[in-house]
Tab-separated table of C-alpha atoms and ligand atoms in Angstrom:
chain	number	residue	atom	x	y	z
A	1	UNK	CA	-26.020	3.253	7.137
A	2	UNK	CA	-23.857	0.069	6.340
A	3	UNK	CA	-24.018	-1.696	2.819
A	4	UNK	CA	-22.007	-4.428	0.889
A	5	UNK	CA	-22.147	-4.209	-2.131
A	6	UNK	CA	-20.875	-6.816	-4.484
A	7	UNK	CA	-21.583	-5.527	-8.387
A	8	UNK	CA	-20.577	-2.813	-10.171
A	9	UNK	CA	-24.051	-1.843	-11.233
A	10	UNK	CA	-25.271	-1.645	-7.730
A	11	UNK	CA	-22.518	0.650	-6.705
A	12	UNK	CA	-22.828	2.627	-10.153
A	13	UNK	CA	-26.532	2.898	-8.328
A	14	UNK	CA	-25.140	3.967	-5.134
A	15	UNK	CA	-22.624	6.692	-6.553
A	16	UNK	CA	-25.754	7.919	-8.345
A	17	UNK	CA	-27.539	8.809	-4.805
A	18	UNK	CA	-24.290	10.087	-3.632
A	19	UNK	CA	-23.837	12.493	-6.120
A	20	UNK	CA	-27.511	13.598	-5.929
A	21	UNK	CA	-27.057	14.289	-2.432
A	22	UNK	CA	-23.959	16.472	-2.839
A	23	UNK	CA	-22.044	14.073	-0.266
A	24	UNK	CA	-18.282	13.651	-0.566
A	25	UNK	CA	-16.878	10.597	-0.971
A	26	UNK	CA	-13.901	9.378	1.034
A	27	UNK	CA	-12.200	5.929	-0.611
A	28	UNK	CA	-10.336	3.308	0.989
A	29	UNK	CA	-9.121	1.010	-1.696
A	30	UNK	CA	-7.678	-2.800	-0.034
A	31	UNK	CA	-6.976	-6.480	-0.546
A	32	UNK	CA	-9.058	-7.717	2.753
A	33	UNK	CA	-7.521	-9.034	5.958
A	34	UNK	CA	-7.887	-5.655	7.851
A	35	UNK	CA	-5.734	-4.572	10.337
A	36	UNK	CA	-5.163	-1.675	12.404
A	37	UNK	CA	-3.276	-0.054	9.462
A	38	UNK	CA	-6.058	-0.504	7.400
A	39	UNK	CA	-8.475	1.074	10.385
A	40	UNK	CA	-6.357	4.189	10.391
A	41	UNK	CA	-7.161	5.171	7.028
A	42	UNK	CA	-10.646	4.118	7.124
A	43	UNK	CA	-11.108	6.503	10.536
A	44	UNK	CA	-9.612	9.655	8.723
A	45	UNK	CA	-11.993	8.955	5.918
A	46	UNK	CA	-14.835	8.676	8.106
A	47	UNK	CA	-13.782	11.611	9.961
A	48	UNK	CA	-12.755	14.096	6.636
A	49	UNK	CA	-15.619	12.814	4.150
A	50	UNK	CA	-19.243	12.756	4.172
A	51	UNK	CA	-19.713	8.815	2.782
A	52	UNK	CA	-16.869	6.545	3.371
A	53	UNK	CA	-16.392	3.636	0.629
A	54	UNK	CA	-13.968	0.905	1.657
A	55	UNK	CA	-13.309	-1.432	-1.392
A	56	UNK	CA	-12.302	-5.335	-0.775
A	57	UNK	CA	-10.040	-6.622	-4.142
A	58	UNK	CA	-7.437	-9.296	-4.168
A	59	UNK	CA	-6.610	-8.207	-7.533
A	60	UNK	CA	-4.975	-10.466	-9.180
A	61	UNK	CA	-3.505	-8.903	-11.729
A	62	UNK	CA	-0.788	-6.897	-9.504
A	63	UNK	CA	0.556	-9.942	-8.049
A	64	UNK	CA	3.948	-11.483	-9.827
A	65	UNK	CA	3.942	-14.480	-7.994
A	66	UNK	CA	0.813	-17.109	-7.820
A	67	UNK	CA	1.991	-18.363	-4.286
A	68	UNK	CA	1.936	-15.245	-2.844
A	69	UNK	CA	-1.808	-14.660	-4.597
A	70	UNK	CA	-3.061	-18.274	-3.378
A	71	UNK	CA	-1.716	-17.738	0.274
A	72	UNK	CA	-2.722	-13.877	0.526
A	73	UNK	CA	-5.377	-14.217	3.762
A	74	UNK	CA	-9.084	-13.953	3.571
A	75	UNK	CA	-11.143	-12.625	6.337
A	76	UNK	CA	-14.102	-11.038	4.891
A	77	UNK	CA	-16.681	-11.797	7.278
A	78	UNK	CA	-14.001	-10.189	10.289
A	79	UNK	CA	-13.771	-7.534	8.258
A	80	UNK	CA	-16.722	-6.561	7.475
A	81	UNK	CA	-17.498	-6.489	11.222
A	82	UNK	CA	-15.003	-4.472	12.023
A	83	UNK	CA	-15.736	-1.860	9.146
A	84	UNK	CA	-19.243	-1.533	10.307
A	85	UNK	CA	-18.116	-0.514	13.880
A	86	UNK	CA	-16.152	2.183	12.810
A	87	UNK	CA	-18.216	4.256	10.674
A	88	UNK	CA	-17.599	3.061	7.395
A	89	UNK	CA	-20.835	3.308	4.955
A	90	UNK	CA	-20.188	1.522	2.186
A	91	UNK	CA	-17.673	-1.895	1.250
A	92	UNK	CA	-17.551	-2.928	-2.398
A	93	UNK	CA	-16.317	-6.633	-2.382
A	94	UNK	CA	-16.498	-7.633	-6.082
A	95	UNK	CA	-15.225	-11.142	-7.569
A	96	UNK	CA	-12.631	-11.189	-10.437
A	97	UNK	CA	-15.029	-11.550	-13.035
A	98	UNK	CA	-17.027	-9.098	-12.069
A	99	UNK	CA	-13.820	-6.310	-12.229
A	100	UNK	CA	-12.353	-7.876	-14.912
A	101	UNK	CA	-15.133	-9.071	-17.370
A	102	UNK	CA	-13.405	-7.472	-20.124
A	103	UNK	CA	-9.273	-8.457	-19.804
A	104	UNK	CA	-7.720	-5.038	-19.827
A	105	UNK	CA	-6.243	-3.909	-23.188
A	106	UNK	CA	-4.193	-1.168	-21.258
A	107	UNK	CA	-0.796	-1.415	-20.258
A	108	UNK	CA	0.380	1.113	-17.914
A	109	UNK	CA	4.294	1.968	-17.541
A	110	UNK	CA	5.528	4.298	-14.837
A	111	UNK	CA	8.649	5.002	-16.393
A	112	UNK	CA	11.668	4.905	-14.104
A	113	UNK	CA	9.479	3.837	-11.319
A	114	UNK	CA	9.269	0.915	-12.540
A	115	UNK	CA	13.568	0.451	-13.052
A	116	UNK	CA	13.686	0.927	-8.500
A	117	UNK	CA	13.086	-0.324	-5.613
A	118	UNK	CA	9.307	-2.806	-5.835
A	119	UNK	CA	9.441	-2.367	-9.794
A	120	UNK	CA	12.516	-3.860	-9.970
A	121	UNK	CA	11.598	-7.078	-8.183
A	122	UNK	CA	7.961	-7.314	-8.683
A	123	UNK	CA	7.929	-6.584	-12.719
A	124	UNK	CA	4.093	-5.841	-13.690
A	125	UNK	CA	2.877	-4.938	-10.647
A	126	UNK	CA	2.501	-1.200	-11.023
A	127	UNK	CA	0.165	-1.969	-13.889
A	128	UNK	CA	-2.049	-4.073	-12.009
A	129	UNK	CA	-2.215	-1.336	-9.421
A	130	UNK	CA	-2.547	1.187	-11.835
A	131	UNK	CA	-5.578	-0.299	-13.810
A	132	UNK	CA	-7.409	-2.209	-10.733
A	133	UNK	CA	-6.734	1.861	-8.967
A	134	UNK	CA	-8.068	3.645	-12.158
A	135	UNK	CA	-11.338	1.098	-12.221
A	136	UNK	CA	-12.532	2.124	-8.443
A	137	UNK	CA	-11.607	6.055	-9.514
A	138	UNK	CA	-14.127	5.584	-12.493
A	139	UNK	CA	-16.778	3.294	-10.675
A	140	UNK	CA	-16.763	5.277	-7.456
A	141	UNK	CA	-15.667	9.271	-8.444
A	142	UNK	CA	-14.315	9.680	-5.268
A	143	UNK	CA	-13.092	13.204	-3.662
A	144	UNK	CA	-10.438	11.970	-2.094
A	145	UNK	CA	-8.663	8.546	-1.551
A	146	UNK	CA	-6.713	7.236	1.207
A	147	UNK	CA	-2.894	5.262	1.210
A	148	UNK	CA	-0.363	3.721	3.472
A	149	UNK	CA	3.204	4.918	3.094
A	150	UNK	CA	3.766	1.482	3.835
A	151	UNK	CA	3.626	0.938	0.127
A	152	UNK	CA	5.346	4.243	-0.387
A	153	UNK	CA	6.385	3.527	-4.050
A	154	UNK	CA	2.221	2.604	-4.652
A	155	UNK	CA	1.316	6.061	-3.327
A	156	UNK	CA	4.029	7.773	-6.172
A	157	UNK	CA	2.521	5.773	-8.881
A	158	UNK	CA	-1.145	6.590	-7.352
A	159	UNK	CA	0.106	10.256	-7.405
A	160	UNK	CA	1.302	9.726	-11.175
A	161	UNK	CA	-1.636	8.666	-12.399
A	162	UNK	CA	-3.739	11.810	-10.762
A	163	UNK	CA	-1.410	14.336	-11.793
A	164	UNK	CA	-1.380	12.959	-15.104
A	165	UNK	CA	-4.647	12.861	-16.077
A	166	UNK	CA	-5.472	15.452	-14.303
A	167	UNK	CA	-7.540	13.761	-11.792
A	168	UNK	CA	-10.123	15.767	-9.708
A	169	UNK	CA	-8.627	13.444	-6.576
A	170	UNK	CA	-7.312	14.570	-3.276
A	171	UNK	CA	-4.898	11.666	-2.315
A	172	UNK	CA	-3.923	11.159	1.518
A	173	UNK	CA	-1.089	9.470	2.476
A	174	UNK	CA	-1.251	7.830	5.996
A	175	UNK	CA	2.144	6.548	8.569
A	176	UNK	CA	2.772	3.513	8.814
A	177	UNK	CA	1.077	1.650	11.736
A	178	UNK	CA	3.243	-0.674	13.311
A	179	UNK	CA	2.869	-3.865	16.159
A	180	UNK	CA	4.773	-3.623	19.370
A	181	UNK	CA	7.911	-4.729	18.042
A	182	UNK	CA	8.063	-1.962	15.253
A	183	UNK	CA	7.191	-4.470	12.752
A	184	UNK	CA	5.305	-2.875	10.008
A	185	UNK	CA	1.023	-4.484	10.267
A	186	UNK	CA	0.400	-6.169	7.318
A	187	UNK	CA	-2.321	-8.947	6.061
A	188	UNK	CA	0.696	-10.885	5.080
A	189	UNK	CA	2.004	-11.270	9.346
A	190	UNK	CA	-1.345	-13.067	9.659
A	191	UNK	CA	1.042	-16.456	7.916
A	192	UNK	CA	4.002	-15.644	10.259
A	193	UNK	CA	4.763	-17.829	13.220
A	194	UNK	CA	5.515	-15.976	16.553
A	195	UNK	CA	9.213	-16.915	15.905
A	196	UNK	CA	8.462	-15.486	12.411
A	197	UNK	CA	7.268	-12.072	13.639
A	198	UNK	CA	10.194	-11.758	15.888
A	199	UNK	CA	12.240	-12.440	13.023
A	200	UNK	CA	10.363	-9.997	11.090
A	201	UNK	CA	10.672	-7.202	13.252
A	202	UNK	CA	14.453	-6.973	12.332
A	203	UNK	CA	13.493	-4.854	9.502
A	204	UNK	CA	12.345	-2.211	11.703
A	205	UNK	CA	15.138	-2.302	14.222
A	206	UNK	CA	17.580	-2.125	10.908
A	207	UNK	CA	16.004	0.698	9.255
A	208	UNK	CA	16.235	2.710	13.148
A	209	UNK	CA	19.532	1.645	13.431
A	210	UNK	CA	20.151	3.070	9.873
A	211	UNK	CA	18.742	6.285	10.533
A	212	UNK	CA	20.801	6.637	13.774
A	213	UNK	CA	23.884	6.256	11.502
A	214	UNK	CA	22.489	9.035	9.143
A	215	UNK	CA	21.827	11.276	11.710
A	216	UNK	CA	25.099	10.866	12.861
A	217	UNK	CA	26.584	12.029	9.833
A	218	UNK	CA	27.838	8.367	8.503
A	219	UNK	CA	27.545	7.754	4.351
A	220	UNK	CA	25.101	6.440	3.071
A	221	UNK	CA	27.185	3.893	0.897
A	222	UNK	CA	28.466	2.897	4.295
A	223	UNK	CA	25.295	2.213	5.776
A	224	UNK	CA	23.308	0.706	3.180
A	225	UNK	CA	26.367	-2.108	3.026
A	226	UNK	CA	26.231	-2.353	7.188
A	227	UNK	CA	22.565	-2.412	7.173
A	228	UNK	CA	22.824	-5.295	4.257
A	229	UNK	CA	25.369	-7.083	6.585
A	230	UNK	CA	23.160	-6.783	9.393
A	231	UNK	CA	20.355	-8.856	7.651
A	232	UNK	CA	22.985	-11.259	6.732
A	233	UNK	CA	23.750	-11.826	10.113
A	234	UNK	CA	20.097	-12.578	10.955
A	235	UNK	CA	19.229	-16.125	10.677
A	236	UNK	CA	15.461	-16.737	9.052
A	237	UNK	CA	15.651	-13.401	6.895
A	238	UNK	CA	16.439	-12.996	3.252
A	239	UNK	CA	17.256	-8.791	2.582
A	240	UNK	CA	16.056	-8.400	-1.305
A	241	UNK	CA	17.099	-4.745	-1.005
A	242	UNK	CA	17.648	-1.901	1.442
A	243	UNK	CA	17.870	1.304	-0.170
A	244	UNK	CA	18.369	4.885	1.016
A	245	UNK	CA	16.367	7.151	-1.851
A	246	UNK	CA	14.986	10.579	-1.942
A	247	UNK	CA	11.596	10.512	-0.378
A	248	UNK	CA	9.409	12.635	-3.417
A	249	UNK	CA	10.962	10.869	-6.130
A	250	UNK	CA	12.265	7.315	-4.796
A	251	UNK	CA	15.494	8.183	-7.010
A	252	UNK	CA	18.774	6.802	-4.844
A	253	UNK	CA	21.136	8.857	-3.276
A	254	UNK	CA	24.410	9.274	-2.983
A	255	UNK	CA	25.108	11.709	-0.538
A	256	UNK	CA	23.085	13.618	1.606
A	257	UNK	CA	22.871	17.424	2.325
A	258	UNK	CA	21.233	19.057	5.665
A	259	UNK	CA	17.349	19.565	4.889
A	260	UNK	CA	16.899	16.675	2.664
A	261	UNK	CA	14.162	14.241	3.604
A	262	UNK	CA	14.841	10.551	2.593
A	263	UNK	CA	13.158	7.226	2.657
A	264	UNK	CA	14.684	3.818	3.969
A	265	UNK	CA	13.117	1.345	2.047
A	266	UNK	CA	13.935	-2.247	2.717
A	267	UNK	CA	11.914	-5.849	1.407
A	268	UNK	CA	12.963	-8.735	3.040
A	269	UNK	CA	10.993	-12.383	3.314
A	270	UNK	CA	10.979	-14.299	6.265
A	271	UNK	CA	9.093	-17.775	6.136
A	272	UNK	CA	8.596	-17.804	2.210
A	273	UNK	CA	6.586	-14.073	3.045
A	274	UNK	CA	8.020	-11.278	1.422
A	275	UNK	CA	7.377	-7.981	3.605
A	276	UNK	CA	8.583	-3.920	2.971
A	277	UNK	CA	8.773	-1.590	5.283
A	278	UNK	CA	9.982	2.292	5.115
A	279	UNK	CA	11.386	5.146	7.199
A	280	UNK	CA	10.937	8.651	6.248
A	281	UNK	CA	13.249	11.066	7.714
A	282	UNK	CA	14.443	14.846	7.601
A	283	UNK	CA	18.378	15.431	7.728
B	301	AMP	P1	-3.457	-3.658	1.251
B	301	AMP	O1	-4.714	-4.267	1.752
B	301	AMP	O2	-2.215	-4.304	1.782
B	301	AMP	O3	-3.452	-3.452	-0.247
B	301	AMP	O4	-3.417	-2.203	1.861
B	301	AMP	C1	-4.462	-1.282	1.645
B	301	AMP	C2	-3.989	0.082	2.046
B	301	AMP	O5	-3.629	0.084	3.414
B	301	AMP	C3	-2.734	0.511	1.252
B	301	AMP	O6	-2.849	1.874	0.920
B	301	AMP	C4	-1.637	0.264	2.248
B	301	AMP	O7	-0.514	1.090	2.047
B	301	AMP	C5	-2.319	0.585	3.561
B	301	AMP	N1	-1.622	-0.085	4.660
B	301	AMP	C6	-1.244	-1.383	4.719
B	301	AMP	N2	-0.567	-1.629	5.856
B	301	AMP	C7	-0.514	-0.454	6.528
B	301	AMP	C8	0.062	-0.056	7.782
B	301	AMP	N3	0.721	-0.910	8.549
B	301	AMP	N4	-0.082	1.225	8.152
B	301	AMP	C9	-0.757	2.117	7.365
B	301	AMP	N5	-1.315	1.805	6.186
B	301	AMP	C10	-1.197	0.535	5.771
């Protein structure tokens, strides 16, 4: 059983049946231009729920920059193909004015989330992933919901909001798939040049390199500036940060002790594209 579904009121329908029939619901909220990343998470809700409900949303309000929103890829017909091949039941692909027919009186603030790392440079966007986020929990009801640590940062938030409200929510957080080059998948590679990507995958190869230099017992002050330098050197990339942070709470660290796990988070643009990537590792 495949369905698109384009309205709230027919999915409000369709949640209806689901509930009726005691199925679980597995959710895959995304913006569209699926990639393998996006397959992963779809597969492990197909494979851990009974009804799998992909949603399709280039929400605008999350994005800080009306480039980046007019540029962001569309490939709905591709996608829809490939979602039906893979087990997914259900893909809610709803226009703007159909999410957003009232404007949102809400304003949500993560508190020092919002001070590090993405907040910093992208100010608003939390809330627009935080309201667009809370609208599919309360249209669909789902049992559990599926994220990238890709946007690491978008899963703590996510997290945030469950915990505190209390949210009857299982969340899943999936690795990062990557290309052969280590570079992160993303809709945004699809407006990279081959050059581009090749460019691109420096982010990768810097956060390795970085966590070679933890492991080996080097500062961190010292390798966040080398890592920085490194980007410098590279011609076609612009670093916005690179930061080496606790993994649970995102908060920056100093120093490190044996048994602490920490993420290398980095944001970078290449071509006008800004891209993030993250490595999670255990000391
Ligand atoms: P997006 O369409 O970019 O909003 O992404 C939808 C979901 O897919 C988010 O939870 C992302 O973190 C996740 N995602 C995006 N890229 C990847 C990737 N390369 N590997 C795993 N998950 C990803």
């Amino acid at each position: 059983m495949f369905q698109i579904i384009r309205s709230k009121f027919d999915l409000k329908n369709v949640i209806r049946e689901i509930k009726n029939a005691n199925s679980r619901i597995g959710l895959v909220p995304t913006m569209g231009a699926l990639h393998q990343g996006h397959l992963k998470l779809v597969k492990l809700a197909v494979d851990n729920y009974d009804v799998t409900i992909v949603t399709i949303f280039v929400n605008p309000i999350q994005f800080n920059n009306k480039e980046d929103l007019n540029s962001y890829p569309k490939t709905e017909k591709a996608d829809v193909e490939l979602l039906q091949t893979i087990g997914c039941n259900y893909v809610f692909i709803p226009e703007a004015n159909e999410i957003y027919k009232n404007e949102p009186i809400l304003n949500l603030d993560f508190g020092y989330l919002e001070h590090i790392l993405e907040g910093k440079y992208r100010l608003g966007h939390f809330n627009g992933v935080g309201l667009i986020v809370m609208k599919l929990f309360g249209l669909i009801e789902p049992d559990g919901a599926f994220f990238g640590q890709k946007d690491l940062q978008q899963f703590r938030v996510i997290s945030a909001l469950v915990t505190d409200f209390e949210l009857p929510i299982k969340l899943h957080l999936v690795p990062i798939i990557r290309e052969q080059s280590g570079l992160a998948m993303s809709s945004r590679n699809r407006n990279l040049s081959v050059s581009d990507l090749e460019i691109a995958s420096t982010i990768y190869a810097n956060l390795k390199w970085a966590k070679g230099q933890l492991n080996n017992g080097v500062a961190i002050d010292i390798v966040t500036e080398e890592v920085l330098h490194k980007f410098m050197l590279t011609e076609g990339i612009g670093v916005e940060y690179f930061e080496i942070v606790d993994a649970q709470t995102l908060r920056l660290k100093s120093k490190v002790n044996a048994g602490d796990r920490l993420a290398l988070c980095a944001a970078a643009t290449v071509a006008g594209i800004r891209l993030i990537d993250n490595l999670i590792i255990d000391l």
